[in-house]
XYZ file of N, CA and C in Angstrom:
324
model
N -7.567 31.856 3.202
C -6.839 31.273 3.388
C -6.000 31.929 4.478
N -5.910 31.603 5.867
C -5.152 32.574 6.931
C -3.724 32.151 6.468
N -2.865 32.936 7.089
C -1.500 32.967 6.745
C -1.045 31.642 7.733
N -1.761 30.909 8.663
C -1.467 29.811 9.470
C -1.366 28.582 8.355
N -2.314 28.878 7.483
C -2.847 27.729 6.410
C -1.847 27.656 5.183
N -1.001 26.745 5.327
C 0.159 26.870 3.975
C -0.239 25.864 3.195
N -0.091 26.023 2.052
C -0.415 25.046 1.092
C 0.543 24.325 1.119
N 0.688 22.648 1.270
C 1.991 21.999 0.928
C 2.009 21.146 0.236
N 2.972 20.414 -0.118
C 2.960 19.453 -1.260
C 3.922 18.144 -0.355
N 3.464 17.312 -0.894
C 4.194 16.071 0.269
C 5.034 15.297 -1.224
N 6.106 15.322 -1.200
C 6.679 14.360 -2.229
C 7.412 13.246 -1.735
N 7.109 11.908 -2.277
C 7.367 11.016 -1.413
C 7.984 9.914 -2.313
N 8.580 8.604 -1.848
C 9.200 7.613 -2.626
C 9.553 6.112 -1.697
N 8.389 5.718 -2.005
C 8.440 4.702 -0.689
C 9.675 3.582 -0.881
N 10.132 3.288 -2.083
C 11.000 1.941 -2.340
C 11.902 2.574 -3.186
N 12.866 1.966 -3.503
C 14.143 2.312 -4.530
C 13.498 2.615 -5.779
N 13.016 1.401 -6.295
C 11.918 1.840 -7.441
C 11.339 3.013 -7.787
N 11.945 3.616 -8.806
C 11.586 5.111 -9.291
C 9.596 5.049 -9.806
N 9.338 4.160 -9.802
C 7.910 4.267 -9.986
C 7.078 4.161 -8.661
N 7.734 4.484 -7.697
C 6.923 4.300 -6.616
C 7.127 5.993 -6.466
N 7.291 6.821 -6.724
C 7.514 8.107 -6.315
C 5.813 8.784 -6.745
N 5.960 9.497 -6.238
C 4.286 10.268 -5.929
C 4.361 11.595 -5.454
N 3.223 12.372 -5.500
C 3.147 13.859 -4.641
C 1.357 13.437 -3.918
N 1.622 14.485 -3.526
C 0.147 14.851 -2.908
C -0.246 16.027 -2.394
N -0.792 16.572 -2.676
C -1.408 17.802 -2.528
C -2.191 18.201 -1.554
N -1.825 19.534 -0.481
C -2.818 19.392 0.745
C -2.894 20.700 0.936
N -4.093 21.387 1.574
C -4.378 22.697 1.481
C -3.365 23.356 2.895
N -3.353 22.387 3.625
C -2.268 23.090 5.092
C -1.443 21.950 5.371
N -0.564 22.509 6.248
C 0.523 21.595 6.639
C -0.030 20.181 7.684
N -1.122 21.109 8.533
C -1.701 20.104 9.155
C -2.305 18.604 8.437
N -3.376 19.126 7.439
C -3.756 18.324 6.512
C -2.716 17.366 5.860
N -1.428 17.936 5.696
C -0.044 16.880 5.111
C 0.120 15.760 6.110
N 0.239 16.284 7.411
C 0.705 15.761 8.564
C -0.460 14.187 8.546
N -1.753 15.070 8.646
C -2.786 13.984 8.618
C -2.675 12.809 7.416
N -2.122 13.747 6.073
C -1.908 12.301 5.338
C -1.026 11.527 5.085
N 0.058 11.739 5.709
C 1.308 10.842 6.249
C 0.914 9.916 7.110
N 0.207 10.549 8.207
C -0.444 9.325 8.936
C -1.529 8.245 8.294
N -2.025 8.209 7.621
C -3.067 7.721 6.488
C -2.464 6.953 5.698
N -1.250 7.122 5.424
C -0.348 6.699 4.653
C 0.247 5.377 5.139
N 0.762 5.987 6.473
C 1.426 4.676 7.170
C 0.474 3.778 7.861
N -0.504 4.296 7.956
C -1.810 3.186 8.576
C -2.029 2.580 7.454
N -1.987 2.659 5.922
C -2.656 1.749 5.262
C -1.314 0.907 5.023
N 0.191 1.315 4.977
C 0.901 0.339 5.383
C 0.655 -0.698 6.766
N 0.545 -0.130 7.308
C 0.231 -1.385 8.458
C -0.731 -2.151 8.405
N -1.911 -1.792 7.838
C -2.886 -2.599 7.444
C -2.586 -3.595 6.320
N -1.838 -3.500 5.576
C -1.239 -4.228 4.647
C -0.633 -5.583 4.980
N -0.335 -5.166 6.476
C 0.694 -6.456 7.187
C 0.110 -7.028 8.652
N -1.388 -6.411 8.688
C -2.141 -7.118 9.581
C -3.822 -7.381 9.425
N -4.090 -8.382 10.009
C -5.689 -8.268 9.402
C -6.710 -7.520 10.664
N -6.121 -6.964 11.197
C -6.990 -5.818 12.143
C -7.373 -5.090 11.243
N -8.418 -4.075 11.715
C -8.981 -3.170 11.177
C -8.579 -1.761 11.666
N -8.483 -2.092 13.053
C -7.816 -1.056 13.797
C -6.464 -0.827 14.285
N -5.637 -0.117 13.730
C -4.174 0.059 14.233
C -3.795 1.042 15.168
N -2.755 0.500 15.569
C -2.000 1.714 16.978
C -0.754 1.550 16.937
N -0.360 2.946 16.850
C 1.181 3.240 16.831
C 1.696 4.043 17.708
N 2.719 4.239 17.633
C 3.725 5.718 18.596
C 4.347 6.166 17.604
N 4.886 7.457 18.207
C 5.866 8.360 17.429
C 6.756 7.654 16.708
N 7.703 6.465 17.413
C 8.585 5.601 17.419
C 8.319 4.835 15.968
N 7.078 4.501 16.006
C 6.860 3.565 14.966
C 6.910 4.081 13.692
N 6.249 5.786 13.756
C 5.935 6.155 12.428
C 7.275 6.960 11.909
N 8.224 7.169 13.034
C 9.667 7.649 12.286
C 10.321 6.213 12.068
N 10.182 5.303 12.675
C 10.863 3.649 11.863
C 10.434 4.090 10.351
N 9.049 3.979 10.118
C 8.266 3.966 8.888
C 9.112 5.329 8.034
N 9.244 6.540 8.305
C 9.735 7.286 7.701
C 11.171 7.653 7.767
N 11.839 7.042 8.513
C 13.356 6.382 8.497
C 13.636 5.650 7.295
N 13.008 4.852 6.919
C 13.053 3.506 5.851
C 12.459 4.090 4.914
N 11.805 4.661 4.345
C 11.255 5.148 3.088
C 12.469 5.667 2.368
N 12.521 5.921 1.180
C 13.567 5.954 0.475
C 13.737 7.754 0.566
N 12.820 8.104 0.032
C 12.855 10.078 0.548
C 11.512 10.494 0.530
N 11.323 11.424 1.302
C 10.102 12.040 1.562
C 10.805 13.416 1.831
N 10.061 14.200 1.612
C 10.236 15.959 1.420
C 8.762 16.723 1.485
N 8.428 18.080 1.955
C 7.593 18.720 1.824
C 8.329 19.966 1.039
N 7.405 20.497 0.493
C 7.326 22.120 -0.321
C 6.320 22.990 0.309
N 6.341 24.019 1.134
C 5.736 24.277 2.019
C 5.578 25.934 1.578
N 4.535 26.318 1.077
C 4.348 27.434 0.606
C 4.440 28.950 1.462
N 5.543 29.864 1.092
C 6.088 30.592 2.229
C 4.984 31.907 1.757
N 4.148 32.664 2.151
C 3.740 33.763 1.881
C 4.272 34.816 1.967
N 5.572 35.243 2.535
C 6.347 36.484 2.502
C 6.827 36.714 1.063
N 7.522 35.115 0.350
C 8.403 35.263 -0.891
C 7.398 34.823 -1.857
N 6.263 34.075 -1.592
C 5.368 33.582 -2.617
C 5.841 32.338 -3.140
N 6.591 31.823 -2.729
C 7.543 30.696 -3.358
C 7.528 29.509 -2.279
N 7.607 28.168 -2.910
C 7.848 27.069 -1.952
C 9.273 26.716 -1.040
N 8.959 26.671 0.256
C 10.166 26.223 0.670
C 10.327 24.859 0.776
N 11.409 24.475 0.869
C 11.443 22.768 0.857
C 11.807 22.527 2.359
N 11.264 21.193 2.755
C 11.283 20.670 4.500
C 11.760 19.517 3.994
N 12.646 19.121 4.910
C 13.203 17.586 4.899
C 12.537 16.667 5.897
N 13.076 15.730 5.687
C 12.825 14.289 6.731
C 12.593 14.539 8.100
N 13.784 15.554 8.495
C 13.591 15.433 9.891
C 12.581 16.866 9.868
N 12.622 17.658 9.318
C 11.291 18.602 9.685
C 9.876 18.182 9.690
N 9.969 16.967 8.737
C 8.387 16.311 8.922
C 8.401 15.773 10.121
N 9.569 14.811 10.346
C 9.178 13.911 11.662
C 8.833 14.858 12.944
N 9.575 16.213 13.074
C 9.284 16.983 14.177
C 7.809 17.549 13.925
N 7.406 17.943 13.050
C 5.973 18.271 12.820
C 4.912 17.309 13.239
N 5.351 16.008 12.699
C 4.422 14.857 12.682
C 4.219 14.865 14.478
N 5.550 14.788 15.359
C 5.426 14.542 16.509
C 4.626 15.448 17.081
N 4.537 16.963 16.747
C 3.827 17.979 17.583
C 2.193 17.771 17.325
N 2.145 17.108 15.786
C 0.665 17.008 15.275
C 0.257 15.555 16.014
N 0.981 14.582 16.411
C 0.305 13.470 16.962
C -0.058 13.774 18.656
N 0.874 14.506 19.293
C 0.586 14.914 20.619
C -0.465 15.925 20.787
N -0.943 16.851 20.005
C -2.437 17.350 19.711
C -3.040 16.652 19.741
N -3.368 15.405 18.680
C -4.047 15.038 18.314
C -4.648 13.975 19.832
N -3.628 13.257 20.441
C -3.640 12.873 21.920
C -4.454 13.252 22.814
N -3.585 14.801 22.939
C -4.430 15.542 24.008
C -5.796 16.057 23.552
N -5.984 16.146 22.434
C -7.605 16.250 22.303
C -8.605 15.233 22.186
N -7.941 13.796 22.010
C -8.898 12.715 22.464
C -8.897 12.451 24.024
N -7.941 12.566 24.631
C -8.081 12.662 25.949
C -9.035 13.284 26.475
N -9.187 14.565 26.237
C -10.350 15.434 26.688
C -11.876 14.757 26.294
N -12.068 13.778 25.425
C -13.561 13.013 24.907
C -13.698 12.464 26.017
């Protein structure tokens, strides 16, 4: 595992109901961002009959702003401890992630 590939734990509570608390374990921050997109896409599919869903950064930010709680724990190799990351950090990383995917798709 290279220094850029940081193990990430996503902590998520979708609703006020405590039973909606869960966590996801990812080998990298990038994988965690993909995981968040997948969770969001699954929620979108619950409200539409279309198999394909389209969204932009504003849509996913609205989702993130309206769930009860979301945060990440990202492994810091220097201290060998997990550093907590906030909702705003996730939104910024997700924005960069989606831009990168969009640019990659434009090249195909």
